[in-house]
Coordinates of C-alpha atoms and ligand atoms in Angstrom, one line a residue:
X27 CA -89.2 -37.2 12.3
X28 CA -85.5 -35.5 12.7
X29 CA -83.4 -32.4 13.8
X30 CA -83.3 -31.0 10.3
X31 CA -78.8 -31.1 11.3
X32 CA -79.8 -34.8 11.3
X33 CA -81.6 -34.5 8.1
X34 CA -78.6 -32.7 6.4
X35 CA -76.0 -35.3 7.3
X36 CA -78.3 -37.7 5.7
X37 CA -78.6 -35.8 2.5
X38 CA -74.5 -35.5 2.5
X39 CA -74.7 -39.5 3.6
X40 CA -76.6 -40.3 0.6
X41 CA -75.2 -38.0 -1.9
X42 CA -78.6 -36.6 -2.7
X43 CA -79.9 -33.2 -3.2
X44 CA -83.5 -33.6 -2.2
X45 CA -85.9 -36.1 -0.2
X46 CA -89.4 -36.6 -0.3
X47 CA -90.8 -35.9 3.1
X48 CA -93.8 -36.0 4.7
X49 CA -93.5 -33.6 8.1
X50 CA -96.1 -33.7 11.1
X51 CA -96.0 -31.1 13.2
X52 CA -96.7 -28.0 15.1
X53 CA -96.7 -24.9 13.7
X54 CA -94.5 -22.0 14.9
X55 CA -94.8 -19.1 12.8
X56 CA -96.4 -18.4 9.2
X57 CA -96.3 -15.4 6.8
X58 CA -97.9 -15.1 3.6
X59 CA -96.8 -13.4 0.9
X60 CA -98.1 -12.4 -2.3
X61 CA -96.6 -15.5 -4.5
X62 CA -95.4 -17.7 -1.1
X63 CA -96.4 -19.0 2.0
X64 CA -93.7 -19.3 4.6
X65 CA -94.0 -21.9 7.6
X66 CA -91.7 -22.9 10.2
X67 CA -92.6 -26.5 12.2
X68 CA -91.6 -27.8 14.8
X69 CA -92.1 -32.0 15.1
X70 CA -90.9 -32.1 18.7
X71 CA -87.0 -33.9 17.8
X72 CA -85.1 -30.6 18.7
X73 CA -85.5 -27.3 19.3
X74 CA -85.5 -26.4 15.6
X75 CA -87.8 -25.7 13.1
X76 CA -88.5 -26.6 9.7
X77 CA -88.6 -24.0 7.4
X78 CA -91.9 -24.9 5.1
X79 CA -92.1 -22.8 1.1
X80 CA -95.4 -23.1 -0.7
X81 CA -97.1 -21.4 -3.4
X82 CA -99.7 -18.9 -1.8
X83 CA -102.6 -21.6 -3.2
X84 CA -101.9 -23.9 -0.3
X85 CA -102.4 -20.8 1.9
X86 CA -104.8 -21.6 4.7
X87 CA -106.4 -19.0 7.4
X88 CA -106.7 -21.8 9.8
X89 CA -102.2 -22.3 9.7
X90 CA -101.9 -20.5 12.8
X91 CA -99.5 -20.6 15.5
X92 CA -100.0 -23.7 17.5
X93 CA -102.0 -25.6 14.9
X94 CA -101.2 -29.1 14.2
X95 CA -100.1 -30.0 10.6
X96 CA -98.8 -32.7 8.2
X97 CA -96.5 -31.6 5.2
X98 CA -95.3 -33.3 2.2
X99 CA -93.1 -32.2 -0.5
X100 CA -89.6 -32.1 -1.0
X101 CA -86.8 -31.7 1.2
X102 CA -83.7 -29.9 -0.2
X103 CA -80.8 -27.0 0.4
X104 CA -81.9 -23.9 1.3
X105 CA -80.3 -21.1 -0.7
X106 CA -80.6 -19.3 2.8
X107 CA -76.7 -19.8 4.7
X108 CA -79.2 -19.5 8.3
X109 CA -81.5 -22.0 6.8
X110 CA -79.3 -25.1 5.3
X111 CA -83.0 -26.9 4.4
X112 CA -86.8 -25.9 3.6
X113 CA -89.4 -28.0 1.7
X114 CA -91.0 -27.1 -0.8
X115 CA -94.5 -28.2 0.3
X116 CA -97.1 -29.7 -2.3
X117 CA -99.6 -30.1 0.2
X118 CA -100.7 -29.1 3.5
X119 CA -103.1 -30.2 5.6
X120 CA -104.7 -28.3 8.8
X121 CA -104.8 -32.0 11.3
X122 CA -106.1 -29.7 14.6
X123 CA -106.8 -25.9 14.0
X124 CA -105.9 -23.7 17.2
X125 CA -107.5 -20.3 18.2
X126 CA -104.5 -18.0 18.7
X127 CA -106.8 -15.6 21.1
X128 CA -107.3 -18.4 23.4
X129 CA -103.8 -20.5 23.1
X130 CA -102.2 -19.1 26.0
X131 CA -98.1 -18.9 24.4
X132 CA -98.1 -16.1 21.8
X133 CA -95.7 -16.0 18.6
X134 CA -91.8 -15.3 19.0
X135 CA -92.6 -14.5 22.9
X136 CA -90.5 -15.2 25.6
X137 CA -92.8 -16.4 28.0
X138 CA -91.1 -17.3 31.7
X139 CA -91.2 -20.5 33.6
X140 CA -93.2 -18.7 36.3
X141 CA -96.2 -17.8 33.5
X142 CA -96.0 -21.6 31.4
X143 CA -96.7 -23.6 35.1
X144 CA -99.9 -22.3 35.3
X145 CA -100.3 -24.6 31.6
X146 CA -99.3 -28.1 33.1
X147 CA -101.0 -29.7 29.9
X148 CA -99.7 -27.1 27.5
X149 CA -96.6 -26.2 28.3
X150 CA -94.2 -28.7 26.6
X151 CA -95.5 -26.9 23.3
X152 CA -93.1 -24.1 24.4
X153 CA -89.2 -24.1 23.3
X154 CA -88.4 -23.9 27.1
X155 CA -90.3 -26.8 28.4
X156 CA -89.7 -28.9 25.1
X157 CA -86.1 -28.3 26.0
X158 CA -85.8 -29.5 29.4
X159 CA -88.1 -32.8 28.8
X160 CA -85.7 -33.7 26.0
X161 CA -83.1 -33.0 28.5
X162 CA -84.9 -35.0 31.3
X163 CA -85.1 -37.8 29.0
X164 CA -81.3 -38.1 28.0
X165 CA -80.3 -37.7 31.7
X166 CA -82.5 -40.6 32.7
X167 CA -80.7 -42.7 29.8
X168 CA -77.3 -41.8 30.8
X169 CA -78.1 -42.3 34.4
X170 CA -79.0 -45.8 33.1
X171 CA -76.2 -46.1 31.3
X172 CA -73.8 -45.7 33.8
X173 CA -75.2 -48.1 36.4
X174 CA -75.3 -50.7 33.4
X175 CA -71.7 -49.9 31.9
X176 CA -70.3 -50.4 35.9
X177 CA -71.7 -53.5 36.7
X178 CA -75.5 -52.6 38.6
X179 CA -77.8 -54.8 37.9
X180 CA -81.5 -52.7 38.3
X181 CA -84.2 -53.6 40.6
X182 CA -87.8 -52.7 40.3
X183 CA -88.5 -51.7 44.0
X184 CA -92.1 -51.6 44.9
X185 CA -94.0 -48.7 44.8
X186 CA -96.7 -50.2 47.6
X187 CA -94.8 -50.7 51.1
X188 CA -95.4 -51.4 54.1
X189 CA -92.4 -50.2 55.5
X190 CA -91.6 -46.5 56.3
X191 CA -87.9 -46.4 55.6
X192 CA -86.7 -42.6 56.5
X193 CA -89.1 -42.9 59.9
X194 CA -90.0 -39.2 59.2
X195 CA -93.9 -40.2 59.0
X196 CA -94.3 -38.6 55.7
X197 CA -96.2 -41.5 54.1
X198 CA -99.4 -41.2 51.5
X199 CA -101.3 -44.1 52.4
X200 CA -102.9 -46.6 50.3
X201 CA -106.1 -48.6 50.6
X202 CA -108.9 -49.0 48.1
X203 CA -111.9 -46.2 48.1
X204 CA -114.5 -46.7 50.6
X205 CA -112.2 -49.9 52.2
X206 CA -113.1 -50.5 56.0
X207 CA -110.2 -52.8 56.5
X208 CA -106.9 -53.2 55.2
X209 CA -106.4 -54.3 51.3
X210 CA -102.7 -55.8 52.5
X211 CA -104.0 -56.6 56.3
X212 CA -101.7 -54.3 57.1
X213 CA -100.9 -50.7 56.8
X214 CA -99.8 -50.2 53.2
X215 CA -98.2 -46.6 51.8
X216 CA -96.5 -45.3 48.5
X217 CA -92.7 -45.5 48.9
X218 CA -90.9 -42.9 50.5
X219 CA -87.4 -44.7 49.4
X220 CA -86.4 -47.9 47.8
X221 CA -83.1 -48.5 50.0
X222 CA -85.0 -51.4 52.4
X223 CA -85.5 -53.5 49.1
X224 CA -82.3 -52.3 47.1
X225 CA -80.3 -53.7 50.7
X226 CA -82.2 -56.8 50.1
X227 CA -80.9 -57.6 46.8
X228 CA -77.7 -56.2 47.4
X229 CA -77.1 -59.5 49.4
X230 CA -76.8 -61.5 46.2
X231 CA -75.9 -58.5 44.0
X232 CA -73.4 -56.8 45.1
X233 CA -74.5 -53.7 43.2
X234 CA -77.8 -52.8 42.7
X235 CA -80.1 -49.7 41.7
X236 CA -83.4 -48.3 41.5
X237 CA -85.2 -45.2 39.5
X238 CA -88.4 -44.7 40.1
X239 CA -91.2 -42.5 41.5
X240 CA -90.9 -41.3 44.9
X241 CA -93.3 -39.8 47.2
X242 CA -93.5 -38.3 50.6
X243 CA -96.0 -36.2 51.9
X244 CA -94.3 -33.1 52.9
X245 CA -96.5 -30.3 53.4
X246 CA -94.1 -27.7 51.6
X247 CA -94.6 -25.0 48.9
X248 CA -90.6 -25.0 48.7
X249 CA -88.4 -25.1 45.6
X250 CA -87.3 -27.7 46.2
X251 CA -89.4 -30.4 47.5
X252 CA -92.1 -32.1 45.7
X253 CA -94.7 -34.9 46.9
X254 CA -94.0 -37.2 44.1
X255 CA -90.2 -36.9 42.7
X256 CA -88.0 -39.3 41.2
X257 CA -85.3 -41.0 43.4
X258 CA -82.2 -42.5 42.0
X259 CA -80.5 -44.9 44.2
X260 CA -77.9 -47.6 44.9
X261 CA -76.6 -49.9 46.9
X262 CA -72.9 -51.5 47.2
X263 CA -72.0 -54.6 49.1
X264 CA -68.5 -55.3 50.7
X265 CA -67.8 -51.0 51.2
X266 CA -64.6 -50.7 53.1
X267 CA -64.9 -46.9 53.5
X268 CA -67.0 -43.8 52.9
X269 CA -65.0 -42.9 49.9
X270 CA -66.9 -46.5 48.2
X271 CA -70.0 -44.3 48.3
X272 CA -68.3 -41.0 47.4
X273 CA -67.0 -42.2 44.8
X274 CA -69.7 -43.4 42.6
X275 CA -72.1 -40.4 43.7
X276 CA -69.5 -38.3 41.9
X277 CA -68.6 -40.2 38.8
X278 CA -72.0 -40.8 38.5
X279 CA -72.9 -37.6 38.8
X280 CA -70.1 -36.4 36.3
X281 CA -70.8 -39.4 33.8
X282 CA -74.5 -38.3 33.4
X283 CA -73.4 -34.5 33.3
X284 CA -71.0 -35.3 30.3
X285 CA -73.7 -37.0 28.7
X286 CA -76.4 -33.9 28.8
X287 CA -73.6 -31.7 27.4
X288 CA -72.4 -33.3 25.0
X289 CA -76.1 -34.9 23.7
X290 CA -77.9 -31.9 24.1
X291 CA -76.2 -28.7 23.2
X292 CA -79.0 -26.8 22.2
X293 CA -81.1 -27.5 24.7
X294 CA -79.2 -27.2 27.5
X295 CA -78.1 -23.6 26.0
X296 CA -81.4 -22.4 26.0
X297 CA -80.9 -22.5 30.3
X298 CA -77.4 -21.4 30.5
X299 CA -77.2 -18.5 28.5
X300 CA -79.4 -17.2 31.7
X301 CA -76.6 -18.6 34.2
X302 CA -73.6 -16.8 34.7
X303 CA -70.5 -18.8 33.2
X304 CA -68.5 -19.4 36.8
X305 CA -72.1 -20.7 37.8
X306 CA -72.7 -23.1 35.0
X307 CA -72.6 -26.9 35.7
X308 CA -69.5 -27.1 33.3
X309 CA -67.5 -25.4 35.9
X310 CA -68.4 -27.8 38.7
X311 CA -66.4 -30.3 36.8
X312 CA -63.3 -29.3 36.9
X313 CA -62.0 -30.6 40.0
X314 CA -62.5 -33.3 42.5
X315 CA -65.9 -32.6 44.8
X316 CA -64.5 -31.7 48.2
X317 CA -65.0 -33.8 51.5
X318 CA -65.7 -32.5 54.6
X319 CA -67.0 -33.4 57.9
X320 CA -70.0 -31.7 59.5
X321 CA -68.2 -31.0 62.5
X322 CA -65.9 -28.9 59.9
X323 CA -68.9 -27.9 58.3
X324 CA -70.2 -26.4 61.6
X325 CA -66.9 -24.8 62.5
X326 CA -66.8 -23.2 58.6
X327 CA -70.7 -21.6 59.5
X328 CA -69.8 -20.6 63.2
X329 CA -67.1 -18.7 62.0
X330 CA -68.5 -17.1 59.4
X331 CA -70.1 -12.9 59.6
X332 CA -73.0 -14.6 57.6
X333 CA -76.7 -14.0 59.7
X334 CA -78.6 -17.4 59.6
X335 CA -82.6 -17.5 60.1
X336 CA -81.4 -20.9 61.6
X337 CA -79.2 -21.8 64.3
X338 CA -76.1 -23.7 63.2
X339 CA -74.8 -25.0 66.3
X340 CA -72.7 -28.7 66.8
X341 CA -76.2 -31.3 67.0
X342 CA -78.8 -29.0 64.9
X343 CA -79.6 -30.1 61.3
X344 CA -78.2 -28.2 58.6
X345 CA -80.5 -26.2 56.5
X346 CA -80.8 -24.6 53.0
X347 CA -79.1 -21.6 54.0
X348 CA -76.7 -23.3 55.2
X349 CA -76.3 -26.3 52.6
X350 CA -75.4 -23.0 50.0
X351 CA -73.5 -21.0 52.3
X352 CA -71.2 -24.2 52.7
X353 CA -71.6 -24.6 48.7
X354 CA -70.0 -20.8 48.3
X355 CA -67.5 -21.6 50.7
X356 CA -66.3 -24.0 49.1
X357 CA -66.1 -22.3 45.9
X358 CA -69.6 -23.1 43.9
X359 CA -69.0 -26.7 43.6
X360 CA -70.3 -29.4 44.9
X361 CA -69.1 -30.8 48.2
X362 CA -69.5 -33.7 50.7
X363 CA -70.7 -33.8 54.4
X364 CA -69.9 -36.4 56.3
X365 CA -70.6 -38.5 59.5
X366 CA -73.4 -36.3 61.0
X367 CA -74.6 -36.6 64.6
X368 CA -76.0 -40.0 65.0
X369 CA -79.3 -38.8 66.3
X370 CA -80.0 -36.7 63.1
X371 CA -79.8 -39.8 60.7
X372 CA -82.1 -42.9 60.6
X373 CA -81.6 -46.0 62.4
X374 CA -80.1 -47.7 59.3
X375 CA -76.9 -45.1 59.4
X376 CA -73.6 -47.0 60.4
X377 CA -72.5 -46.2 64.2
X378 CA -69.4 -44.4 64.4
X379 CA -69.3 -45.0 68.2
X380 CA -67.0 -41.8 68.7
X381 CA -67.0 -40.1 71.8
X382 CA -69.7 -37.7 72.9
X383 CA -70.0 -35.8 69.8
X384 CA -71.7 -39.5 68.7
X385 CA -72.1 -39.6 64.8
X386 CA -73.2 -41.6 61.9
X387 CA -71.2 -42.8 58.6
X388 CA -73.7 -40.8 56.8
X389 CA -73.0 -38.5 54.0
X390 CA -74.8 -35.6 52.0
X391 CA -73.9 -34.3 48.7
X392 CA -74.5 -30.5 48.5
X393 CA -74.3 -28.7 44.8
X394 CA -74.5 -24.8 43.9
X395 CA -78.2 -23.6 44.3
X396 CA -79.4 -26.7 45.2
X397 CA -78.0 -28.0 48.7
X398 CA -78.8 -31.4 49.5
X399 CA -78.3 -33.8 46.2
X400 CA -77.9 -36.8 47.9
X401 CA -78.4 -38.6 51.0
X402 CA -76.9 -41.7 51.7
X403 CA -74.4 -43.8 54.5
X404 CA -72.6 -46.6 55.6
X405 CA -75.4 -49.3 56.9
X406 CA -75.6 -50.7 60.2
X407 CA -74.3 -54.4 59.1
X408 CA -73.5 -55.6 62.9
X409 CA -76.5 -57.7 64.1
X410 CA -75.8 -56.9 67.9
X411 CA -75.7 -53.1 67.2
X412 CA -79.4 -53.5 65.3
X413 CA -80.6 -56.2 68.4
X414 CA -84.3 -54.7 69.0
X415 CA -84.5 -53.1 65.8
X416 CA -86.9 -54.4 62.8
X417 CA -87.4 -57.6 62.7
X418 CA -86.2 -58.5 59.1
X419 CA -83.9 -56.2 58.8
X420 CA -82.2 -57.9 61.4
X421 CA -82.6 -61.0 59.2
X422 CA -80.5 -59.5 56.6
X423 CA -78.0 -59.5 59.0
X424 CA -78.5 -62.8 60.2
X425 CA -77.7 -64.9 57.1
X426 CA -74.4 -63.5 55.1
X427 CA -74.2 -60.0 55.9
X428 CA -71.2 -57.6 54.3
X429 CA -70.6 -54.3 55.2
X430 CA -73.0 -52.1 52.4
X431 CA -74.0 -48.5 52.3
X432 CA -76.2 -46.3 49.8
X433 CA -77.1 -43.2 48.9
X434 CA -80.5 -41.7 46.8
X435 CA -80.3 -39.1 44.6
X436 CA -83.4 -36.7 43.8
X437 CA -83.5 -36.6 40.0
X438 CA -85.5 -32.9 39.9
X439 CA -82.8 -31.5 42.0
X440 CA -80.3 -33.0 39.9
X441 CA -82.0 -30.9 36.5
X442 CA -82.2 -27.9 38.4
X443 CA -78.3 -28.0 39.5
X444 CA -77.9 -29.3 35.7
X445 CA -79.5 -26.5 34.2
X446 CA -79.9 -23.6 36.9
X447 CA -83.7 -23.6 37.5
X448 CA -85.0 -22.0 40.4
X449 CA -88.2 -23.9 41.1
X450 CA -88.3 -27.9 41.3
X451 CA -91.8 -27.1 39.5
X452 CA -89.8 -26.6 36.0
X453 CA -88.3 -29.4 36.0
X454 CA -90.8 -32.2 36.2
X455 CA -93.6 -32.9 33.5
X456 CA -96.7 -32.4 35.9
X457 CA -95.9 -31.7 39.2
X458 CA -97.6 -32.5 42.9
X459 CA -97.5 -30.5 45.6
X460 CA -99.1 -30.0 48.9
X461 CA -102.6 -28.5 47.4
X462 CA -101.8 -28.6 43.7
X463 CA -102.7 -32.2 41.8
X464 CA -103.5 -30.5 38.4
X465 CA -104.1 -32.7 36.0
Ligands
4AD12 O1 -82.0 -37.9 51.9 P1 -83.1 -38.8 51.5 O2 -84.4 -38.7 52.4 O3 -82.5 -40.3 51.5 C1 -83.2 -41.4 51.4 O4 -84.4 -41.5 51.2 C2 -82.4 -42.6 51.5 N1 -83.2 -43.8 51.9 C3 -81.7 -42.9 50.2 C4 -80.8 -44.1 50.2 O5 -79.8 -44.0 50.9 N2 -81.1 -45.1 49.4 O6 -83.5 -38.5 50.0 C5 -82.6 -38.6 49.0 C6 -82.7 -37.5 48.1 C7 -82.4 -36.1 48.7 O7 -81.1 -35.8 48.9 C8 -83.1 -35.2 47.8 O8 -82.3 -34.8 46.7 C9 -84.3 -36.0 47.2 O9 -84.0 -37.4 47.5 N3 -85.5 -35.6 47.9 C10 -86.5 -34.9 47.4 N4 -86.6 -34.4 46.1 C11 -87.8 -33.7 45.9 N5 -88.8 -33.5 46.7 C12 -88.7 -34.1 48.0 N6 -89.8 -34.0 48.8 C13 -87.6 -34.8 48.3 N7 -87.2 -35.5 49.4 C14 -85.9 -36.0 49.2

């Protein structure tokens, strides 16, 4: 199973003309002529097809669009410049039959994002959704890749907690059907955020990371929030500054961007040719990702002829609107806020003990029709400024603490800044939301 490109550079490689193949997979169109029967399957590699020739005797009502087949024959150059291979099929053979009434994606249609949703278990048979789970995939290696090529060493935080580490309350929790008591003795819930466990092992790490599941029980039918999403996030011992953090936010950010580019060219095009070029995540790169403060931030939105829903005064938590006003601003690329008021961010943010306007060393990364990327700070390392806090997280400080901060990345945000989709509900195989666990 491979691109037919793939294919080709193997027939060059080998100095052959033809291969004997045996293809499995889905069929995408078919025309019968009088003498031929013309097939085009797709096995799932790449957006391509593989264009199938067989005499009209292996002609079978039941090829239909959708239908599941296996192929064999032999694999050579097309005489069609479009088409550099066929095969020239000696057999066919119908593995699952599908009704093209009922099959809900019609032949050489254009169906939107909006229409395939309502499929959850259908919808990566479409070029669209095929795309961006290929996609998905190669962003999750190269997000891999470049915690292991810069020295991260991965940790598998739990997924069962006990601790509630954003304090927001949005916990699912977890006990066993029917239980009257407590499985754990205690309250248990899904994670909301690895960061309690990834501080942990950043005491003997130095540098560690997490990817995994996520959930948070956010009552919200918005575009951007789901109750389970996947979290990418790190922690670094021995930070001196907030440019520690900055800094590998955007190069990994950049690293994993060059990655999808580059690996997935097709793909990816199949989004951007419905994104304007300025708007296109190639663009973002070109410069350094600007840094500034939210008290700047504030100043840029007071000062602006712009009508908010929300008010955007010095102490009030920035919204959507105003995450991608600041994004505009700043001309459509991403951007850094820093050091928010200290009652906005959990207790783990870093006191900046400034003044009256009292902030936090915490930092959000905002990106074109996104807003908020990441969210990360500066920890609270000094023991006597934690005193009365939780009780092993005051242990952390006890024995060998180093100055450490973090940030968490969600990974759906991060495909729909990568590829411009509207709706966080494209870009995630089967997604949960408040009322919707389909499937
Ligand atoms: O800003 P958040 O809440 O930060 C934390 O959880 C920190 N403990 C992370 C850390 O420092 N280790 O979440 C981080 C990111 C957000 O910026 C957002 O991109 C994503 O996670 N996110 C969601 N994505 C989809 N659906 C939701 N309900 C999300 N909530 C947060």
């Amino acid at each position: 199973s491979s691109t037919p490109r793939c294919i080709l550079l193997a027939l060059l490689l080998l100095k052959a003309t033809s291969f004997v193949c045996l293809l499995q997979g889905w069929v995408r169109s078919a025309r019968a002529q009088k003498v031929n029967v013309f097939l085009h399957v797709n096995d799932g590699s790449s957006l391509q097809s593989l264009q199938v020739v067989a005499g009209a005797e292996l002609n079978d009502p039941l090829l239909t669009f959708g239908s599941a087949v296996e192929v064999s024959g032999i694999l050579q150059e097309s005489p069609h410049e479009k088409q550099p291979l066929e095969l020239q099929a000696d057999s066919i053979r119908v593995i699952g039959e599908c009704d093209p009434v009922d099959f809900p994606f019609k032949v050489k249609k254009r169906h939107g994002l909006e229409y395939i949703r309502q499929f959850p278990h259908l919808r990566c048979r479409t070029n669209a959704f095929s795309s961006l789970l290929r996609i998905r995939s190669e962003a999750t290696s190269a997000i891999h890749s470049y915690f292991k090529d810069n020295g991260f060493v991965q940790i598998h935080t739990p997924i069962i907690t006990s601790n509630d580490c954003e304090g927001a309350g949005e916990l699912f929790q977890v006990e066993p059907a029917g239980a009257d008591e407590h499985f754990f003795s205690v309250p248990a819930f899904l994670t909301v955020s690895g960061q309690l466990h990834l501080e942990a092992t950043a005491g003997a790490f130095s540098k560690v990371y997490t990817f995994g599941p996520t959930f948070r029980a956010e009552n919200s039918q918005s575009r951007r929030h789901l109750a389970e999403f996947y979290m990418v996030e790190a922690e670094i011992s021995f930070t001196q500054s907030m440019e520690d953090l900055t800094k590998v936010m955007e190069d990994m950010f950049r690293s994993a961007t060059e990655h999808v580019l580059a690996r997935c060219v097709e793909d990816v095009d199949l989004f951007h040719r419905h994104v304007t070029p300025g708007h296109r995540v190639n663009s973002m790169l070109k410069k350094s990702f600007p840094v500034i403060t939210y008290t700047e931030a504030v100043d840029i939105l007071t000062r602006s002829s712009e009508q908010f829903a929300f008010p955007s005064d010095w102490g009030c938590d920035l919204k959507t609107e105003h995450e991608k006003y600041l994004v505009k601003h700043c001309g459509n690329v991403p951007v850094f806020v820093t050091d928010y008021p200290y009652d906005l961010k959990p207790f783990y943010a870093r006191d900046n003990q400034d003044g009256p306007r009292h902030t936090a060393a915490a930092v959000d990364l905002l990106v074109p029709g996104v807003g908020e990327l990441c969210g990360g700070s500066l920890r609270e390392e000094r023991l006597s400024v934690l005193r009365a806090r939780l009780e092993q997280y005051l242990d952390l400080r006890r024995f060998g603490s180093a100055p450490h901060g973090g940030f968490g990345l969600g990974f759906e945000r991060y495909l729909q800044c990568l590829l411009g989709v509207d709706n966080i509900k494209d870009v995630i195989p089967f997604p949960r939301f408040s009322r919707s666990c389909l499937l």
